[in-house]
């Protein structure tokens, strides 16, 4: 019972919280100001972050070229051995039980 009374008091407080407030009124010259801005012939410049896109593209290109150079250098210096082939076949032949 007490919970219902406190809820009703809270609801009434919220409903009556706007009593005594004044209605908002816009400035008297707001319509003229808006119409002047809408009908103006000047073009609106929208700033585009072109510098950021150019920097990101250059950075991405540099990383790609660097990774290609790195892989090509690794292929030149890595010796071809048959150990890796035998190791792989031994690893594949081992039986793994998953219970």
Short mmCIF file of C-alpha atoms in Angstrom, two decimals:
data_model
loop_
_atom_site.label_atom_id
_atom_site.label_comp_id
_atom_site.label_asym_id
_atom_site.label_seq_id
_atom_site.Cartn_x
_atom_site.Cartn_y
_atom_site.Cartn_z
CA UNK A 1 0.00 0.00 0.00
CA UNK A 2 2.75 2.42 0.96
CA UNK A 3 4.56 1.63 -2.30
CA UNK A 4 1.49 2.58 -4.37
CA UNK A 5 1.11 5.87 -2.48
CA UNK A 6 4.75 6.78 -3.04
CA UNK A 7 4.40 5.93 -6.75
CA UNK A 8 1.33 8.14 -7.05
CA UNK A 9 3.11 10.97 -5.24
CA UNK A 10 6.07 10.62 -7.59
CA UNK A 11 3.79 10.58 -10.66
CA UNK A 12 1.92 13.65 -9.44
CA UNK A 13 5.21 15.41 -8.75
CA UNK A 14 6.42 14.70 -12.28
CA UNK A 15 3.15 15.83 -13.85
CA UNK A 16 3.06 19.02 -11.80
CA UNK A 17 6.76 19.81 -12.28
CA UNK A 18 6.03 22.01 -15.30
CA UNK A 19 3.43 24.15 -13.57
CA UNK A 20 4.49 27.77 -13.31
CA UNK A 21 6.91 27.56 -16.23
CA UNK A 22 6.72 30.04 -19.08
CA UNK A 23 6.34 28.95 -22.67
CA UNK A 24 9.49 29.32 -24.79
CA UNK A 25 9.33 32.02 -27.44
CA UNK A 26 11.72 32.37 -30.39
CA UNK A 27 13.49 35.60 -31.30
CA UNK A 28 11.39 37.94 -33.39
CA UNK A 29 13.88 38.10 -36.29
CA UNK A 30 14.70 34.36 -36.47
CA UNK A 31 12.56 33.76 -39.60
CA UNK A 32 14.30 36.49 -41.57
CA UNK A 33 17.71 35.23 -40.47
CA UNK A 34 16.93 31.66 -41.55
CA UNK A 35 15.46 32.70 -44.90
CA UNK A 36 18.49 34.89 -45.62
CA UNK A 37 20.82 31.96 -44.96
CA UNK A 38 18.74 29.53 -47.01
CA UNK A 39 18.39 31.81 -50.02
CA UNK A 40 22.02 33.00 -50.03
CA UNK A 41 23.85 32.24 -53.26
CA UNK A 42 27.15 31.54 -51.54
CA UNK A 43 28.33 27.95 -51.64
CA UNK A 44 28.72 26.12 -48.40
CA UNK A 45 32.12 24.55 -47.94
CA UNK A 46 32.09 21.17 -46.31
CA UNK A 47 35.52 20.42 -44.88
CA UNK A 48 36.80 17.02 -45.96
CA UNK A 49 39.71 15.49 -44.12
CA UNK A 50 41.72 15.07 -47.34
CA UNK A 51 45.05 15.27 -45.54
CA UNK A 52 44.10 12.34 -43.33
CA UNK A 53 43.04 10.19 -46.30
CA UNK A 54 46.20 11.01 -48.23
CA UNK A 55 48.40 10.25 -45.21
CA UNK A 56 46.58 6.95 -44.60
CA UNK A 57 46.96 5.93 -48.25
CA UNK A 58 50.69 6.74 -48.24
CA UNK A 59 51.19 4.85 -44.99
CA UNK A 60 49.29 1.81 -46.30
CA UNK A 61 51.29 1.85 -49.52
CA UNK A 62 54.56 2.08 -47.59
CA UNK A 63 53.62 -0.87 -45.37
CA UNK A 64 52.64 -2.98 -48.38
CA UNK A 65 55.86 -2.22 -50.24
CA UNK A 66 57.87 -2.87 -47.09
CA UNK A 67 56.21 -6.23 -46.52
CA UNK A 68 56.79 -7.29 -50.14
CA UNK A 69 60.48 -6.34 -49.89
CA UNK A 70 60.77 -8.20 -46.59
CA UNK A 71 59.21 -11.39 -47.98
CA UNK A 72 61.41 -11.29 -51.08
CA UNK A 73 64.54 -10.87 -48.94
CA UNK A 74 63.50 -13.75 -46.69
CA UNK A 75 63.04 -16.02 -49.69
CA UNK A 76 66.57 -15.20 -50.92
CA UNK A 77 68.25 -15.90 -47.56
CA UNK A 78 66.28 -18.99 -46.48
CA UNK A 79 68.10 -22.22 -47.45
CA UNK A 80 66.07 -25.02 -48.99
CA UNK A 81 66.25 -28.07 -46.76
CA UNK A 82 64.44 -31.35 -46.72
CA UNK A 83 64.24 -31.40 -42.94
CA UNK A 84 61.09 -29.34 -42.91
CA UNK A 85 59.39 -31.78 -45.31
CA UNK A 86 60.23 -34.83 -43.20
CA UNK A 87 59.20 -33.05 -40.02
CA UNK A 88 55.81 -32.27 -41.49
CA UNK A 89 55.24 -35.89 -42.53
CA UNK A 90 56.19 -37.10 -39.05
CA UNK A 91 53.82 -34.62 -37.46
CA UNK A 92 50.97 -35.73 -39.71
CA UNK A 93 51.52 -39.42 -39.03
CA UNK A 94 51.22 -39.03 -35.25
CA UNK A 95 47.83 -40.11 -33.93
CA UNK A 96 45.97 -37.61 -31.82
CA UNK A 97 43.13 -38.70 -29.59
CA UNK A 98 40.54 -36.19 -28.52
CA UNK A 99 38.23 -37.53 -25.87
#
